[in-house]
């Protein structure tokens, strides 16, 4: 599937997302601990620039803190009545007490109803849900946010998604999210027509729309997989499996040589880095990928993104 130009203006994407989504999302942070502790965020003495280890470190809140999605809903309530879009806990549970999407996404859009507040999982359910349940909700929400270009990774990608989906933020506070998102990626990226959970009606009724939404979803999973926290949680064997899967998926997805995973591990596509607002520590994925035993063909793909002397 051919992608839109790499030079899509981030401000345009952000403005369109606000106009089309209706209900808002904002406020939260990241879990204290080895892979996202307060110690990982430092202050540069020379420039006053905040140094973060990753997008997760910057945008995902500590356990127990208020979700960014809730703050965003409050932010837009006076204009869009976003609080009224939030659905009660009873509508979020299936007969087994597991999370389910409490609406049909296509119907929600056709009704012209404000959308992203409808994705807000009640706090009492979010904190008890498994990473698997949270990931499935997060990925359906991610499919509503087309990234369009590698340059959108931070502002029109990660930050916007955290503000839209508290299930995403909650999942990334857990110490076992990496394997879950990698499993989803392998299942859905290597088979173009594999239908993710909550995509069933779209896959049946709109083939083109399904492939586009799924592609946006996979772009976002690659951003998660490219974070240092993912590296830290995975075993060495799983890290190799991830990189090989990203290489295969590039060909399967026919994405014009755009890889959000490699865009993340090279740290070259974070807008705040380019603007001098923050500086990212070295991503451990880079050295790990260089040292992996890959075939000549796999190595050529890797070198196209990270070069031979990075």
GROMACS .gro file of C-alpha atoms in nm:
model
  310
    1UNK     CA    1   0.000   0.000   0.000
    2UNK     CA    2   0.152   0.332  -0.105
    3UNK     CA    3   0.182   0.595   0.163
    4UNK     CA    4   0.129   0.970   0.157
    5UNK     CA    5   0.422   1.206   0.114
    6UNK     CA    6   0.686   1.213   0.383
    7UNK     CA    7   0.650   1.589   0.399
    8UNK     CA    8   0.293   1.612   0.527
    9UNK     CA    9   0.281   1.910   0.761
   10UNK     CA   10   0.240   1.808   1.124
   11UNK     CA   11   0.029   2.109   1.207
   12UNK     CA   12  -0.216   2.011   0.934
   13UNK     CA   13  -0.245   1.658   1.071
   14UNK     CA   14  -0.304   1.788   1.422
   15UNK     CA   15  -0.568   2.037   1.311
   16UNK     CA   16  -0.753   1.775   1.110
   17UNK     CA   17  -0.747   1.535   1.405
   18UNK     CA   18  -0.908   1.796   1.630
   19UNK     CA   19  -1.177   1.878   1.377
   20UNK     CA   20  -1.273   1.519   1.304
   21UNK     CA   21  -1.263   1.360   1.648
   22UNK     CA   22  -1.492   1.581   1.854
   23UNK     CA   23  -1.429   1.448   2.207
   24UNK     CA   24  -1.091   1.528   2.363
   25UNK     CA   25  -0.806   1.358   2.553
   26UNK     CA   26  -0.511   1.493   2.776
   27UNK     CA   27  -0.299   1.433   3.109
   28UNK     CA   28  -0.084   1.152   3.265
   29UNK     CA   29   0.274   1.010   3.300
   30UNK     CA   30   0.491   0.694   3.328
   31UNK     CA   31   0.554   0.414   3.575
   32UNK     CA   32   0.833   0.463   3.827
   33UNK     CA   33   1.090   0.191   3.796
   34UNK     CA   34   1.377   0.053   3.598
   35UNK     CA   35   1.252   0.141   3.251
   36UNK     CA   36   1.083   0.472   3.317
   37UNK     CA   37   1.183   0.603   3.657
   38UNK     CA   38   1.220   0.961   3.764
   39UNK     CA   39   1.596   0.904   3.751
   40UNK     CA   40   1.577   0.859   3.374
   41UNK     CA   41   1.466   1.219   3.325
   42UNK     CA   42   1.752   1.462   3.374
   43UNK     CA   43   1.817   1.834   3.345
   44UNK     CA   44   2.101   1.958   3.128
   45UNK     CA   45   2.310   2.201   3.333
   46UNK     CA   46   2.440   2.381   3.026
   47UNK     CA   47   2.116   2.444   2.837
   48UNK     CA   48   1.833   2.377   3.081
   49UNK     CA   49   1.704   2.120   2.832
   50UNK     CA   50   1.514   1.826   2.977
   51UNK     CA   51   1.662   1.491   2.877
   52UNK     CA   52   1.427   1.196   2.834
   53UNK     CA   53   1.520   0.838   2.755
   54UNK     CA   54   1.215   0.780   2.535
   55UNK     CA   55   0.868   0.892   2.435
   56UNK     CA   56   0.732   0.667   2.709
   57UNK     CA   57   0.950   0.844   2.963
   58UNK     CA   58   0.826   1.181   2.840
   59UNK     CA   59   0.454   1.123   2.796
   60UNK     CA   60   0.337   0.824   3.004
   61UNK     CA   61   0.243   0.894   3.363
   62UNK     CA   62   0.328   0.719   3.687
   63UNK     CA   63   0.089   0.449   3.814
   64UNK     CA   64  -0.197   0.613   3.997
   65UNK     CA   65  -0.159   0.950   3.829
   66UNK     CA   66  -0.445   1.090   3.625
   67UNK     CA   67  -0.453   0.986   3.262
   68UNK     CA   68  -0.373   1.247   2.998
   69UNK     CA   69  -0.685   1.137   2.814
   70UNK     CA   70  -0.903   1.250   3.106
   71UNK     CA   71  -0.742   1.593   3.120
   72UNK     CA   72  -0.798   1.633   2.748
   73UNK     CA   73  -1.165   1.543   2.785
   74UNK     CA   74  -1.202   1.810   3.054
   75UNK     CA   75  -1.014   2.058   2.836
   76UNK     CA   76  -1.266   2.037   2.552
   77UNK     CA   77  -1.585   1.978   2.750
   78UNK     CA   78  -1.713   2.337   2.735
   79UNK     CA   79  -1.694   2.335   2.356
   80UNK     CA   80  -1.776   1.975   2.264
   81UNK     CA   81  -1.957   1.828   2.566
   82UNK     CA   82  -1.687   1.561   2.576
   83UNK     CA   83  -1.772   1.432   2.925
   84UNK     CA   84  -2.108   1.317   2.793
   85UNK     CA   85  -1.925   1.098   2.539
   86UNK     CA   86  -1.767   0.886   2.812
   87UNK     CA   87  -1.937   0.550   2.853
   88UNK     CA   88  -2.013   0.381   3.189
   89UNK     CA   89  -1.821   0.079   3.315
   90UNK     CA   90  -2.115  -0.152   3.259
   91UNK     CA   91  -2.094  -0.097   2.883
   92UNK     CA   92  -1.722  -0.181   2.873
   93UNK     CA   93  -1.752  -0.538   3.005
   94UNK     CA   94  -1.851  -0.854   2.821
   95UNK     CA   95  -2.025  -1.153   2.980
   96UNK     CA   96  -1.689  -1.281   3.110
   97UNK     CA   97  -1.599  -0.951   3.274
   98UNK     CA   98  -1.335  -0.866   3.012
   99UNK     CA   99  -1.297  -0.535   2.832
  100UNK     CA  100  -1.483  -0.498   2.505
  101UNK     CA  101  -1.525  -0.203   2.273
  102UNK     CA  102  -1.865  -0.064   2.376
  103UNK     CA  103  -1.954   0.077   2.034
  104UNK     CA  104  -1.914   0.009   1.665
  105UNK     CA  105  -1.652   0.251   1.536
  106UNK     CA  106  -1.798   0.291   1.189
  107UNK     CA  107  -2.145   0.359   1.333
  108UNK     CA  108  -1.998   0.617   1.569
  109UNK     CA  109  -1.840   0.804   1.277
  110UNK     CA  110  -2.152   0.783   1.061
  111UNK     CA  111  -2.361   0.929   1.341
  112UNK     CA  112  -2.128   1.227   1.353
  113UNK     CA  113  -2.079   1.170   1.724
  114UNK     CA  114  -1.772   1.302   1.903
  115UNK     CA  115  -1.535   1.008   1.923
  116UNK     CA  116  -1.223   0.991   2.132
  117UNK     CA  117  -1.390   1.038   2.471
  118UNK     CA  118  -1.590   0.726   2.383
  119UNK     CA  119  -1.259   0.536   2.395
  120UNK     CA  120  -1.199   0.633   2.758
  121UNK     CA  121  -1.194   0.319   2.971
  122UNK     CA  122  -1.327   0.393   3.323
  123UNK     CA  123  -1.035   0.416   3.563
  124UNK     CA  124  -1.151   0.131   3.785
  125UNK     CA  125  -1.155  -0.103   3.484
  126UNK     CA  126  -0.834   0.022   3.324
  127UNK     CA  127  -0.617  -0.048   3.628
  128UNK     CA  128  -0.752  -0.404   3.660
  129UNK     CA  129  -0.745  -0.496   3.290
  130UNK     CA  130  -0.475  -0.717   3.141
  131UNK     CA  131  -0.220  -0.574   2.898
  132UNK     CA  132  -0.381  -0.788   2.628
  133UNK     CA  133  -0.721  -0.627   2.684
  134UNK     CA  134  -0.571  -0.277   2.696
  135UNK     CA  135  -0.361  -0.336   2.383
  136UNK     CA  136  -0.661  -0.442   2.174
  137UNK     CA  137  -0.851  -0.126   2.270
  138UNK     CA  138  -0.540   0.087   2.210
  139UNK     CA  139  -0.477  -0.052   1.865
  140UNK     CA  140  -0.833   0.010   1.749
  141UNK     CA  141  -0.797   0.368   1.866
  142UNK     CA  142  -0.456   0.400   1.696
  143UNK     CA  143  -0.621   0.312   1.365
  144UNK     CA  144  -0.815   0.639   1.385
  145UNK     CA  145  -0.493   0.844   1.388
  146UNK     CA  146  -0.313   0.832   1.055
  147UNK     CA  147   0.053   0.928   1.102
  148UNK     CA  148   0.123   0.969   0.729
  149UNK     CA  149   0.494   1.045   0.771
  150UNK     CA  150   0.788   0.949   0.991
  151UNK     CA  151   0.812   1.314   1.096
  152UNK     CA  152   0.482   1.274   1.282
  153UNK     CA  153   0.622   1.020   1.529
  154UNK     CA  154   0.613   1.240   1.838
  155UNK     CA  155   0.354   1.516   1.822
  156UNK     CA  156   0.098   1.384   1.573
  157UNK     CA  157   0.178   1.029   1.671
  158UNK     CA  158   0.267   0.931   2.024
  159UNK     CA  159   0.154   1.237   2.218
  160UNK     CA  160  -0.178   1.255   2.034
  161UNK     CA  161  -0.246   0.886   2.096
  162UNK     CA  162  -0.173   0.909   2.468
  163UNK     CA  163  -0.414   1.203   2.485
  164UNK     CA  164  -0.682   1.004   2.305
  165UNK     CA  165  -0.655   0.666   2.473
  166UNK     CA  166  -0.605   0.597   2.842
  167UNK     CA  167  -0.592   0.223   2.766
  168UNK     CA  168  -0.267   0.291   2.581
  169UNK     CA  169  -0.119   0.490   2.867
  170UNK     CA  170  -0.220   0.228   3.121
  171UNK     CA  171  -0.073  -0.054   2.912
  172UNK     CA  172   0.262   0.127   2.885
  173UNK     CA  173   0.277   0.167   3.263
  174UNK     CA  174   0.301  -0.212   3.293
  175UNK     CA  175   0.625  -0.407   3.309
  176UNK     CA  176   0.509  -0.666   3.057
  177UNK     CA  177   0.368  -0.466   2.765
  178UNK     CA  178   0.650  -0.540   2.520
  179UNK     CA  179   0.575  -0.907   2.448
  180UNK     CA  180   0.205  -0.832   2.402
  181UNK     CA  181   0.258  -0.557   2.144
  182UNK     CA  182   0.523  -0.764   1.966
  183UNK     CA  183   0.284  -1.060   1.944
  184UNK     CA  184   0.018  -0.833   1.795
  185UNK     CA  185   0.269  -0.694   1.545
  186UNK     CA  186   0.386  -1.036   1.427
  187UNK     CA  187   0.029  -1.161   1.393
  188UNK     CA  188  -0.104  -0.861   1.200
  189UNK     CA  189   0.196  -0.720   1.012
  190UNK     CA  190   0.317  -1.040   0.847
  191UNK     CA  191  -0.026  -1.130   0.710
  192UNK     CA  192  -0.177  -0.836   0.523
  193UNK     CA  193  -0.530  -0.972   0.559
  194UNK     CA  194  -0.517  -1.088   0.922
  195UNK     CA  195  -0.807  -0.913   1.097
  196UNK     CA  196  -0.725  -0.753   1.434
  197UNK     CA  197  -0.977  -0.756   1.715
  198UNK     CA  198  -1.253  -0.494   1.675
  199UNK     CA  199  -1.188  -0.465   1.299
  200UNK     CA  200  -1.435  -0.736   1.199
  201UNK     CA  201  -1.713  -0.514   1.062
  202UNK     CA  202  -1.472  -0.288   0.874
  203UNK     CA  203  -1.289  -0.584   0.721
  204UNK     CA  204  -1.620  -0.725   0.602
  205UNK     CA  205  -1.776  -0.404   0.470
  206UNK     CA  206  -1.487  -0.185   0.354
  207UNK     CA  207  -1.174  -0.366   0.235
  208UNK     CA  208  -0.982  -0.049   0.144
  209UNK     CA  209  -1.076   0.122   0.467
  210UNK     CA  210  -0.971  -0.186   0.662
  211UNK     CA  211  -0.625  -0.196   0.504
  212UNK     CA  212  -0.569   0.175   0.563
  213UNK     CA  213  -0.680   0.162   0.927
  214UNK     CA  214  -0.471  -0.147   0.988
  215UNK     CA  215  -0.165   0.017   0.832
  216UNK     CA  216  -0.203   0.316   1.067
  217UNK     CA  217  -0.234   0.075   1.358
  218UNK     CA  218   0.088  -0.104   1.261
  219UNK     CA  219   0.274   0.227   1.225
  220UNK     CA  220   0.186   0.302   1.584
  221UNK     CA  221   0.289  -0.043   1.709
  222UNK     CA  222   0.630   0.015   1.549
  223UNK     CA  223   0.667   0.333   1.754
  224UNK     CA  224   0.602   0.136   2.073
  225UNK     CA  225   0.841  -0.140   1.967
  226UNK     CA  226   1.116   0.113   1.895
  227UNK     CA  227   1.126   0.248   2.252
  228UNK     CA  228   1.409   0.160   2.494
  229UNK     CA  229   1.154   0.023   2.742
  230UNK     CA  230   1.052  -0.239   2.488
  231UNK     CA  231   1.415  -0.338   2.443
  232UNK     CA  232   1.457  -0.371   2.819
  233UNK     CA  233   1.153  -0.596   2.861
  234UNK     CA  234   1.229  -0.837   2.576
  235UNK     CA  235   1.468  -1.129   2.584
  236UNK     CA  236   1.755  -1.130   2.334
  237UNK     CA  237   1.574  -1.394   2.128
  238UNK     CA  238   1.260  -1.180   2.112
  239UNK     CA  239   1.460  -0.872   2.014
  240UNK     CA  240   1.597  -1.058   1.712
  241UNK     CA  241   1.248  -1.182   1.630
  242UNK     CA  242   1.120  -0.824   1.642
  243UNK     CA  243   1.386  -0.685   1.407
  244UNK     CA  244   1.347  -0.967   1.157
  245UNK     CA  245   0.969  -0.919   1.164
  246UNK     CA  246   1.002  -0.545   1.097
  247UNK     CA  247   1.225  -0.622   0.798
  248UNK     CA  248   0.979  -0.876   0.657
  249UNK     CA  249   0.684  -0.646   0.724
  250UNK     CA  250   0.842  -0.367   0.523
  251UNK     CA  251   0.809  -0.579   0.210
  252UNK     CA  252   0.469  -0.725   0.302
  253UNK     CA  253   0.321  -0.384   0.374
  254UNK     CA  254   0.477  -0.218   0.066
  255UNK     CA  255   0.531   0.100   0.267
  256UNK     CA  256   0.778   0.280   0.040
  257UNK     CA  257   1.073   0.222   0.269
  258UNK     CA  258   0.919   0.408   0.563
  259UNK     CA  259   0.980   0.236   0.896
  260UNK     CA  260   0.852   0.390   1.217
  261UNK     CA  261   1.054   0.137   1.415
  262UNK     CA  262   1.385   0.243   1.261
  263UNK     CA  263   1.274   0.607   1.276
  264UNK     CA  264   1.244   0.565   1.652
  265UNK     CA  265   1.565   0.377   1.724
  266UNK     CA  266   1.774   0.634   1.534
  267UNK     CA  267   1.610   0.913   1.738
  268UNK     CA  268   1.603   1.130   1.425
  269UNK     CA  269   1.231   1.183   1.394
  270UNK     CA  270   1.130   1.333   1.727
  271UNK     CA  271   1.016   1.688   1.671
  272UNK     CA  272   1.120   1.814   2.014
  273UNK     CA  273   1.472   1.691   1.945
  274UNK     CA  274   1.487   1.889   1.620
  275UNK     CA  275   1.354   2.199   1.795
  276UNK     CA  276   1.608   2.170   2.075
  277UNK     CA  277   1.339   2.123   2.340
  278UNK     CA  278   1.480   1.791   2.455
  279UNK     CA  279   1.767   1.559   2.380
  280UNK     CA  280   1.722   1.182   2.370
  281UNK     CA  281   1.968   0.943   2.528
  282UNK     CA  282   2.118   0.674   2.305
  283UNK     CA  283   1.859   0.412   2.221
  284UNK     CA  284   1.996   0.063   2.309
  285UNK     CA  285   1.829  -0.080   1.998
  286UNK     CA  286   2.099   0.068   1.773
  287UNK     CA  287   2.395  -0.130   1.907
  288UNK     CA  288   2.180  -0.439   1.950
  289UNK     CA  289   2.069  -0.433   1.586
  290UNK     CA  290   2.425  -0.382   1.464
  291UNK     CA  291   2.539  -0.691   1.654
  292UNK     CA  292   2.254  -0.919   1.547
  293UNK     CA  293   2.324  -1.214   1.318
  294UNK     CA  294   2.125  -1.124   1.010
  295UNK     CA  295   2.125  -1.248   0.651
  296UNK     CA  296   2.290  -1.034   0.386
  297UNK     CA  297   1.949  -0.923   0.261
  298UNK     CA  298   1.831  -0.835   0.613
  299UNK     CA  299   2.152  -0.646   0.680
  300UNK     CA  300   2.105  -0.438   0.365
  301UNK     CA  301   1.764  -0.323   0.491
  302UNK     CA  302   1.905  -0.233   0.831
  303UNK     CA  303   2.196  -0.038   0.683
  304UNK     CA  304   1.958   0.160   0.464
  305UNK     CA  305   1.810   0.303   0.782
  306UNK     CA  306   2.098   0.321   1.027
  307UNK     CA  307   2.401   0.313   0.794
  308UNK     CA  308   2.720   0.123   0.863
  309UNK     CA  309   2.895   0.376   1.085
  310UNK     CA  310   2.626   0.513   1.314
   0.00000   0.00000   0.00000
